[in-house]
GROMACS .gro file of C-alpha atoms in nm:
model
   63
    1UNK     CA    1 -10.307  10.907 -12.739
    2UNK     CA    2 -10.468  11.087 -12.448
    3UNK     CA    3 -10.427  10.979 -12.088
    4UNK     CA    4 -10.739  10.874 -11.903
    5UNK     CA    5 -10.879  11.100 -11.631
    6UNK     CA    6 -11.010  10.964 -11.302
    7UNK     CA    7 -11.339  11.093 -11.164
    8UNK     CA    8 -11.558  11.001 -10.868
    9UNK     CA    9 -11.923  10.903 -10.915
   10UNK     CA   10 -12.187  10.773 -10.682
   11UNK     CA   11 -12.364  10.448 -10.760
   12UNK     CA   12 -12.740  10.510 -10.801
   13UNK     CA   13 -12.811  10.168 -10.646
   14UNK     CA   14 -12.584  10.121 -10.342
   15UNK     CA   15 -12.468  10.487 -10.305
   16UNK     CA   16 -12.102  10.389 -10.285
   17UNK     CA   17 -11.850  10.635 -10.428
   18UNK     CA   18 -11.663  10.481 -10.721
   19UNK     CA   19 -11.354  10.595 -10.909
   20UNK     CA   20 -11.390  10.557 -11.285
   21UNK     CA   21 -11.162  10.642 -11.575
   22UNK     CA   22 -11.286  10.862 -11.859
   23UNK     CA   23 -11.128  10.926 -12.197
   24UNK     CA   24 -11.086  11.301 -12.278
   25UNK     CA   25 -11.027  11.226 -12.648
   26UNK     CA   26 -11.405  11.183 -12.694
   27UNK     CA   27 -11.596  11.501 -12.607
   28UNK     CA   28 -11.933  11.336 -12.543
   29UNK     CA   29 -11.989  10.973 -12.455
   30UNK     CA   30 -12.244  10.745 -12.292
   31UNK     CA   31 -12.180  10.389 -12.183
   32UNK     CA   32 -12.274  10.130 -11.922
   33UNK     CA   33 -12.031  10.021 -11.653
   34UNK     CA   34 -12.110   9.780 -11.371
   35UNK     CA   35 -12.075   9.906 -11.014
   36UNK     CA   36 -11.755   9.776 -10.857
   37UNK     CA   37 -11.942   9.710 -10.531
   38UNK     CA   38 -12.295   9.586 -10.609
   39UNK     CA   39 -12.242   9.488 -10.978
   40UNK     CA   40 -12.554   9.676 -11.097
   41UNK     CA   41 -12.534   9.845 -11.442
   42UNK     CA   42 -12.474  10.222 -11.426
   43UNK     CA   43 -12.533  10.443 -11.730
   44UNK     CA   44 -12.254  10.703 -11.742
   45UNK     CA   45 -12.287  11.020 -11.948
   46UNK     CA   46 -11.955  11.199 -11.984
   47UNK     CA   47 -11.894  11.541 -12.140
   48UNK     CA   48 -11.579  11.752 -12.153
   49UNK     CA   49 -11.563  12.131 -12.173
   50UNK     CA   50 -11.303  12.333 -12.366
   51UNK     CA   51 -11.049  12.290 -12.085
   52UNK     CA   52 -11.109  11.912 -12.090
   53UNK     CA   53 -11.276  11.918 -11.751
   54UNK     CA   54 -11.509  11.620 -11.730
   55UNK     CA   55 -11.871  11.626 -11.617
   56UNK     CA   56 -12.009  11.284 -11.537
   57UNK     CA   57 -12.368  11.186 -11.468
   58UNK     CA   58 -12.446  10.841 -11.330
   59UNK     CA   59 -12.794  10.693 -11.341
   60UNK     CA   60 -12.959  10.356 -11.303
   61UNK     CA   61 -12.995  10.166 -11.626
   62UNK     CA   62 -13.375  10.154 -11.603
   63UNK     CA   63 -13.431  10.524 -11.515
   0.00000   0.00000   0.00000
C-alpha cells in the first residue's frame, strides 16, 4: 500500500490555502472534497508523473 502525499491547494471560493492528501497509487484521479474553511465543494484533478510527483488542479464545482 502506498503512503499518501500531502499537497497544498488554494480554495477557488475563499482563497485559503489547504493541505490535502493524495494517493500516488492512482495515476489520474478526479474527486470532490469540501473546503476545510468555507465548506464549499472543490473539484480536485490529480495527476502523477513518472517520478510520482503530483500535479493538483482545484476548481469550483460549477466551473
